Amino acid sequence: MLEALKKEVYEANMLLPKYNLVTFTWGNVSAIDREQGLFVIKPSGVDYDRLTPDDMVVVNLQGEVVEGDLNPSSDTPTHTVLYNSFPEIGGIVHTHSPWAVSFAEAGLDLPAAGTTHADTFYGPVPVSDTLTQEEIESAYEENTGKVIVRTFKERGIKPMDVPAVLVQDHGPFTWGATAEKAVYNAKVLEVCAEMSYHTMMLQQFANVAQDVATPQYLLDKHYYRKHGKNAYYGQKNN
Amino acid sequence: MLEALKKEVYEANMLLPKYNLVTFTWGNVSAIDREQGLFVIKPSGVDYDRLTPDDMVVVNLQGEVVEGDLNPSSDTPTHTVLYNSFPEIGGIVHTHSPWAVSFAEAGLDLPAAGTTHADTFYGPVPVSDTLTQEEIESAYEENTGKVIVRTFKERGIKPMDVPAVLVQDHGPFTWGATAEKAVYNAKVLEVCAEMSYHTMMLQQFANVAQDVATPQYLLDKHYYRKHGKNAYYGQKNN
Amino acid sequence: MLEALKKEVYEANMLLPKYNLVTFTWGNVSAIDREQGLFVIKPSGVDYDRLTPDDMVVVNLQGEVVEGDLNPSSDTPTHTVLYNSFPEIGGIVHTHSPWAVSFAEAGLDLPAAGTTHADTFYGPVPVSDTLTQEEIESAYEENTGKVIVRTFKERGIKPMDVPAVLVQDHGPFTWGATAEKAVYNAKVLEVCAEMSYHTMMLQQFANVAQDVATPQYLLDKHYYRKHGKNAYYGQKNN
Amino acid sequence: MLEALKKEVYEANMLLPKYNLVTFTWGNVSAIDREQGLFVIKPSGVDYDRLTPDDMVVVNLQGEVVEGDLNPSSDTPTHTVLYNSFPEIGGIVHTHSPWAVSFAEAGLDLPAAGTTHADTFYGPVPVSDTLTQEEIESAYEENTGKVIVRTFKERGIKPMDVPAVLVQDHGPFTWGATAEKAVYNAKVLEVCAEMSYHTMMLQQFANVAQDVATPQYLLDKHYYRKHGKNAYYGQKNN
């Protein structure tokens, strides 16, 4: 059942450790077959080293397991809500990648700080509203999906324009036309979070640049011992 | 003697370099056989490259070496105190992993900044009290164990709810039901310390996000040269 | 056509992932044959894993493709402007390496903070002026080249004295006598950006050093348990 | 001539890339034969990939090359001064490792922020005085050695108690009884600089910890979905 999609989802899951996006089993990827209304997702808590395509679990759009011996990811209800609410998307990724998590924990949008961000995300990546105590205690993972959808609706963001969200105090979900593109977006998000963090810190200290300058005569010495006719670094035949 | 446990402790020790938790020999793992009242610990100052299961040292709950040609870890008295005081624990890890050490050196609890932390630690990871000069000069490693126990008692924390501590000005100890789970907790602690550090910095600068924004027309250009019908990045058949 | 140069450009491109300067396909290298007035450049959006010397595209100094089945890098017009305006240069590199990007996004020159910088760059690496909306919407990549040239002219910097620029809100371009030297400069820029970032942060907090000091008796204990005649760390025969 | 020492120095040099302490050729190691009054040092500007034991250069305590086809490291006069002034030392290392460089560029001692530091360095690692313009323009590398010696003398630090220095605006030199121990100290210095940097930043923001706390009910949810009798993360047989 859905053997090709299982292989695709398996391979997309294996990209997470390859791209340094997961610690232990803290991540999951799914992809949907829209015609059949079924999606394939990673089993819960299984090591990437031992994962096989056959371990993948098939789930319907009511969130019920249709095929598979293992429990699906505990985040399956979140994936279910997103597939139901965002009909354009074909794959979903959740990770705890550290730079993106830090923005989620700080409750900050990831700002569109430069063109690396703009190449993939059309505007800031929003941080979701906080879930209420009742939402968490009743149907936590389902409500996580709902708060993502609500955030996009309230802020008027189209899911394919900004295929990522930072769930407050938790971490990132990303999506895309396929599982592989959702993983691509998860990596871009992490790299942009790293860049924006440092940009934001530098912005605070714009005035420091002059203070760190080195005396000109020391700069001269180092530059000219490597360049020009009096250079003496390295070997003669270089 | 305790050959299976030696192998288990050896393998748990070898996870420390695998998970990037140690520099040189700066870490040690032990595990206890509760029935026999004996624990197995890494020898002191031996390179991980040269370590074998047979090098492991067997120690009793009075901290005396019972078997082994090599000196046990110099932190053995700390392990002894912890095994005697925390009867639920089966394995202990000590490292100088850099993010956790920074919180220990700064004398700060690791705050429960998000769900990655909550998945493993039920509340902040406490920083211990400072040892007094007398405690350090008399029986340093034993008193390190005692200050950990005292910290958990005074703050009413159960050792299996928060299986980790930051020894002030020193570094982390973690524990768990087994040596392997203690190493797992050591890795989670390091990742959470990295995340919380950046969260705390971002929290200070929440207002900076707007300042780093890029002009909308530049964001437009980059997004639309990769997306939509006028995109011209990449190859036509992509 | 230009087979030796294609191989050289191919190999210089492959140094980008080797030196950790690119994520996915976010980088490109070119090199010029000044006699023939032709340059060779990486094709747009092709994975480094699948790249071959034959994929390289030959372009003339009017920016027109002369040979090659694939689209050249979308940044080709920037390279064209630089080769026309800076006759001393033989190779050009563009990356989105994260530390350099952070300075570009923050709109800050990379200060000459020490001798590591001075060994390669004679003075600060300038951040370019911002492109106007009209410059971006008309001929973005060509105008990116022009704003680089304008920045060097206005500030009186010779391109071979400081073979690098930070394009505002975008990222670094570097160059050199050859493609390989341009890649070398791209790596130096990234390392110097990392160093300067931390230098600038430390400079702000110069007064903190005393506060982090550890009690002398704890320092004594740790030093002397590893050194001198009463040391007890490690094995006797060490 | 000194074949065993050449091999030792070669191997110590090869540890620099292994320990991630160098970019390109930015580092050098030497070791001395005190009986013969000769030391062996890495040649200048040769790639680590192509280095062999036979490339090592033999130098006397007047700084003159005694054997070797290649130019010795351009920092040879610094090594010469240190061997003449510090008779206890047997090996010297110079690198541009990024964390240590940042403290050197900021002109800050590396504070003794914890026990990781105290295990190797008995007190802060001093930053040297700045060289005067005349010292730089006359005999730069020799005067770099002299400013190190002057710094230790003025501050009353014994070279074997603190086997490291941060040359202002430049970077670290370390030493030890052998070349291998000097490399060990170079790695410890880099790790301690990384730890102290983060400790110093955290110290500034001690009050932020509370602000980053996550609501208790969210922490509860995450902890108890993985622990205790109602846990539902992972597979049943775990």
mmCIF file with all atom_site columns, C-alpha atoms in Angstrom, chain A residues 25-26 43-46 69-72 74-75 96 105 130-133 136-137 140-141 168-170 212-215 217-218 221-222 225-226 232-236 238, chain D residues 25-26 43-46 69-72 74-75 96 105 130-133 136-137 140-141 168-170 212-215 217-218 221-222 225-226 232-236 238:
data_model
loop_
_atom_site.group_PDB
_atom_site.id
_atom_site.type_symbol
_atom_site.label_atom_id
_atom_site.label_alt_id
_atom_site.label_comp_id
_atom_site.label_asym_id
_atom_site.label_entity_id
_atom_site.label_seq_id
_atom_site.pdbx_PDB_ins_code
_atom_site.Cartn_x
_atom_site.Cartn_y
_atom_site.Cartn_z
_atom_site.occupancy
_atom_site.B_iso_or_equiv
_atom_site.pdbx_formal_charge
_atom_site.auth_seq_id
_atom_site.auth_comp_id
_atom_site.auth_asym_id
_atom_site.auth_atom_id
_atom_site.pdbx_PDB_model_num
ATOM 1  C CA . THR A 1 25  ? 14.451 10.869 17.239 1.00 0.00 ? 25  THR A CA 1
ATOM 2  C CA . TRP A 1 26  ? 13.226 14.448 17.560 1.00 0.00 ? 26  TRP A CA 1
ATOM 3  C CA . PRO A 1 43  ? 6.664  5.851  13.415 1.00 0.00 ? 43  PRO A CA 1
ATOM 4  C CA . SER A 1 44  ? 7.088  7.364  16.902 1.00 0.00 ? 44  SER A CA 1
ATOM 5  C CA . GLY A 1 45  ? 10.445 7.209  18.706 1.00 0.00 ? 45  GLY A CA 1
ATOM 6  C CA . VAL A 1 46  ? 12.285 4.879  16.285 1.00 0.00 ? 46  VAL A CA 1
ATOM 7  C CA . ASP A 1 69  ? 2.588  -2.251 12.887 1.00 0.00 ? 69  ASP A CA 1
ATOM 8  C CA . LEU A 1 70  ? 4.125  0.661  14.764 1.00 0.00 ? 70  LEU A CA 1
ATOM 9  C CA . ASN A 1 71  ? 2.578  3.699  16.435 1.00 0.00 ? 71  ASN A CA 1
ATOM 10 C CA . PRO A 1 72  ? 2.699  6.731  14.166 1.00 0.00 ? 72  PRO A CA 1
ATOM 11 C CA . SER A 1 74  ? 2.878  11.382 18.393 1.00 0.00 ? 74  SER A CA 1
ATOM 12 C CA . ASP A 1 75  ? 2.536  14.565 16.297 1.00 0.00 ? 75  ASP A CA 1
ATOM 13 C CA . HIS A 1 96  ? 13.593 20.595 17.139 1.00 0.00 ? 96  HIS A CA 1
ATOM 14 C CA . GLU A 1 105 ? 11.040 29.767 22.750 1.00 0.00 ? 105 GLU A CA 1
ATOM 15 C CA . THR A 1 130 ? 0.337  30.387 22.723 1.00 0.00 ? 130 THR A CA 1
ATOM 16 C CA . LEU A 1 131 ? -1.987 27.458 23.309 1.00 0.00 ? 131 LEU A CA 1
ATOM 17 C CA . THR A 1 132 ? -4.308 27.892 26.285 1.00 0.00 ? 132 THR A CA 1
ATOM 18 C CA . GLN A 1 133 ? -4.147 25.502 29.216 1.00 0.00 ? 133 GLN A CA 1
ATOM 19 C CA . ILE A 1 136 ? -3.095 21.700 25.841 1.00 0.00 ? 136 ILE A CA 1
ATOM 20 C CA . GLU A 1 137 ? -4.886 19.470 28.310 1.00 0.00 ? 137 GLU A CA 1
ATOM 21 C CA . TYR A 1 140 ? -2.690 18.912 22.564 1.00 0.00 ? 140 TYR A CA 1
ATOM 22 C CA . GLU A 1 141 ? -1.327 17.763 19.202 1.00 0.00 ? 141 GLU A CA 1
ATOM 23 C CA . GLN A 1 168 ? 5.473  29.116 20.501 1.00 0.00 ? 168 GLN A CA 1
ATOM 24 C CA . ASP A 1 169 ? 7.688  27.548 23.218 1.00 0.00 ? 169 ASP A CA 1
ATOM 25 C CA . HIS A 1 170 ? 7.977  24.428 21.064 1.00 0.00 ? 170 HIS A CA 1
ATOM 26 C CA . VAL A 1 212 ? 37.709 46.761 17.681 1.00 0.00 ? 212 VAL A CA 1
ATOM 27 C CA . ALA A 1 213 ? 40.038 48.266 15.100 1.00 0.00 ? 213 ALA A CA 1
ATOM 28 C CA . THR A 1 214 ? 43.684 47.231 15.227 1.00 0.00 ? 214 THR A CA 1
ATOM 29 C CA . PRO A 1 215 ? 46.518 49.815 14.901 1.00 0.00 ? 215 PRO A CA 1
ATOM 30 C CA . TYR A 1 217 ? 50.965 49.724 11.584 1.00 0.00 ? 217 TYR A CA 1
ATOM 31 C CA . LEU A 1 218 ? 50.144 46.218 12.781 1.00 0.00 ? 218 LEU A CA 1
ATOM 32 C CA . LYS A 1 221 ? 52.986 44.549 8.914  1.00 0.00 ? 221 LYS A CA 1
ATOM 33 C CA . HIS A 1 222 ? 50.731 41.517 8.502  1.00 0.00 ? 222 HIS A CA 1
ATOM 34 C CA . ARG A 1 225 ? 54.611 40.178 5.114  1.00 0.00 ? 225 ARG A CA 1
ATOM 35 C CA . LYS A 1 226 ? 52.296 38.113 2.909  1.00 0.00 ? 226 LYS A CA 1
ATOM 36 C CA . TYR A 1 232 ? 58.507 36.704 3.392  1.00 0.00 ? 232 TYR A CA 1
ATOM 37 C CA . TYR A 1 233 ? 55.709 34.285 4.381  1.00 0.00 ? 233 TYR A CA 1
ATOM 38 C CA . GLY A 1 234 ? 55.691 30.892 2.680  1.00 0.00 ? 234 GLY A CA 1
ATOM 39 C CA . GLN A 1 235 ? 58.128 29.337 0.208  1.00 0.00 ? 235 GLN A CA 1
ATOM 40 C CA . LYS A 1 236 ? 59.940 31.159 -2.625 1.00 0.00 ? 236 LYS A CA 1
ATOM 41 C CA . ASN A 1 238 ? 54.856 29.798 -4.364 1.00 0.00 ? 238 ASN A CA 1
ATOM 42 C CA . THR D 1 25  ? 48.225 26.834 7.061  1.00 0.00 ? 25  THR D CA 1
ATOM 43 C CA . TRP D 1 26  ? 47.598 29.193 9.980  1.00 0.00 ? 26  TRP D CA 1
ATOM 44 C CA . PRO D 1 43  ? 58.098 25.110 7.249  1.00 0.00 ? 43  PRO D CA 1
ATOM 45 C CA . SER D 1 44  ? 56.238 28.308 6.323  1.00 0.00 ? 44  SER D CA 1
ATOM 46 C CA . GLY D 1 45  ? 52.984 28.171 4.354  1.00 0.00 ? 45  GLY D CA 1
ATOM 47 C CA . VAL D 1 46  ? 53.011 24.433 3.464  1.00 0.00 ? 46  VAL D CA 1
ATOM 48 C CA . ASP D 1 69  ? 65.360 22.961 2.202  1.00 0.00 ? 69  ASP D CA 1
ATOM 49 C CA . LEU D 1 70  ? 62.289 25.020 3.034  1.00 0.00 ? 70  LEU D CA 1
ATOM 50 C CA . ASN D 1 71  ? 61.870 28.337 4.813  1.00 0.00 ? 71  ASN D CA 1
ATOM 51 C CA . PRO D 1 72  ? 60.957 27.841 8.452  1.00 0.00 ? 72  PRO D CA 1
ATOM 52 C CA . SER D 1 74  ? 57.723 33.100 9.619  1.00 0.00 ? 74  SER D CA 1
ATOM 53 C CA . ASP D 1 75  ? 57.095 33.003 13.392 1.00 0.00 ? 75  ASP D CA 1
ATOM 54 C CA . HIS D 1 96  ? 44.655 31.389 14.935 1.00 0.00 ? 96  HIS D CA 1
ATOM 55 C CA . GLU D 1 105 ? 41.420 40.916 19.506 1.00 0.00 ? 105 GLU D CA 1
ATOM 56 C CA . THR D 1 130 ? 50.405 45.905 22.583 1.00 0.00 ? 130 THR D CA 1
ATOM 57 C CA . LEU D 1 131 ? 53.566 46.118 20.527 1.00 0.00 ? 131 LEU D CA 1
ATOM 58 C CA . THR D 1 132 ? 54.662 49.661 19.735 1.00 0.00 ? 132 THR D CA 1
ATOM 59 C CA . GLN D 1 133 ? 54.875 50.835 16.140 1.00 0.00 ? 133 GLN D CA 1
ATOM 60 C CA . ILE D 1 136 ? 56.475 46.072 14.832 1.00 0.00 ? 136 ILE D CA 1
ATOM 61 C CA . GLU D 1 137 ? 58.418 47.828 12.109 1.00 0.00 ? 137 GLU D CA 1
ATOM 62 C CA . TYR D 1 140 ? 58.156 42.119 14.447 1.00 0.00 ? 140 TYR D CA 1
ATOM 63 C CA . GLU D 1 141 ? 58.293 38.388 15.157 1.00 0.00 ? 141 GLU D CA 1
ATOM 64 C CA . GLN D 1 168 ? 47.062 41.340 21.629 1.00 0.00 ? 168 GLN D CA 1
ATOM 65 C CA . ASP D 1 169 ? 45.200 41.799 18.316 1.00 0.00 ? 169 ASP D CA 1
ATOM 66 C CA . HIS D 1 170 ? 46.856 38.623 17.032 1.00 0.00 ? 170 HIS D CA 1
ATOM 67 C CA . VAL D 1 212 ? 12.089 32.568 29.250 1.00 0.00 ? 212 VAL D CA 1
ATOM 68 C CA . ALA D 1 213 ? 10.048 30.164 31.358 1.00 0.00 ? 213 ALA D CA 1
ATOM 69 C CA . THR D 1 214 ? 7.334  28.195 29.603 1.00 0.00 ? 214 THR D CA 1
ATOM 70 C CA . PRO D 1 215 ? 3.826  27.816 31.114 1.00 0.00 ? 215 PRO D CA 1
ATOM 71 C CA . TYR D 1 217 ? 0.838  23.181 31.904 1.00 0.00 ? 217 TYR D CA 1
ATOM 72 C CA . LEU D 1 218 ? 2.817  22.963 28.660 1.00 0.00 ? 218 LEU D CA 1
ATOM 73 C CA . LYS D 1 221 ? 2.050  17.942 28.900 1.00 0.00 ? 221 LYS D CA 1
ATOM 74 C CA . HIS D 1 222 ? 5.441  17.302 27.302 1.00 0.00 ? 222 HIS D CA 1
ATOM 75 C CA . ARG D 1 225 ? 3.486  12.338 27.287 1.00 0.00 ? 225 ARG D CA 1
ATOM 76 C CA . LYS D 1 226 ? 6.940  10.738 27.477 1.00 0.00 ? 226 LYS D CA 1
ATOM 77 C CA . TYR D 1 232 ? 2.096  7.714  24.635 1.00 0.00 ? 232 TYR D CA 1
ATOM 78 C CA . TYR D 1 233 ? 5.336  8.687  22.831 1.00 0.00 ? 233 TYR D CA 1
ATOM 79 C CA . GLY D 1 234 ? 7.282  5.887  21.161 1.00 0.00 ? 234 GLY D CA 1
ATOM 80 C CA . GLN D 1 235 ? 6.483  2.194  20.787 1.00 0.00 ? 235 GLN D CA 1
ATOM 81 C CA . LYS D 1 236 ? 4.810  -0.025 23.424 1.00 0.00 ? 236 LYS D CA 1
ATOM 82 C CA . ASN D 1 238 ? 10.220 0.321  24.612 1.00 0.00 ? 238 ASN D CA 1
#
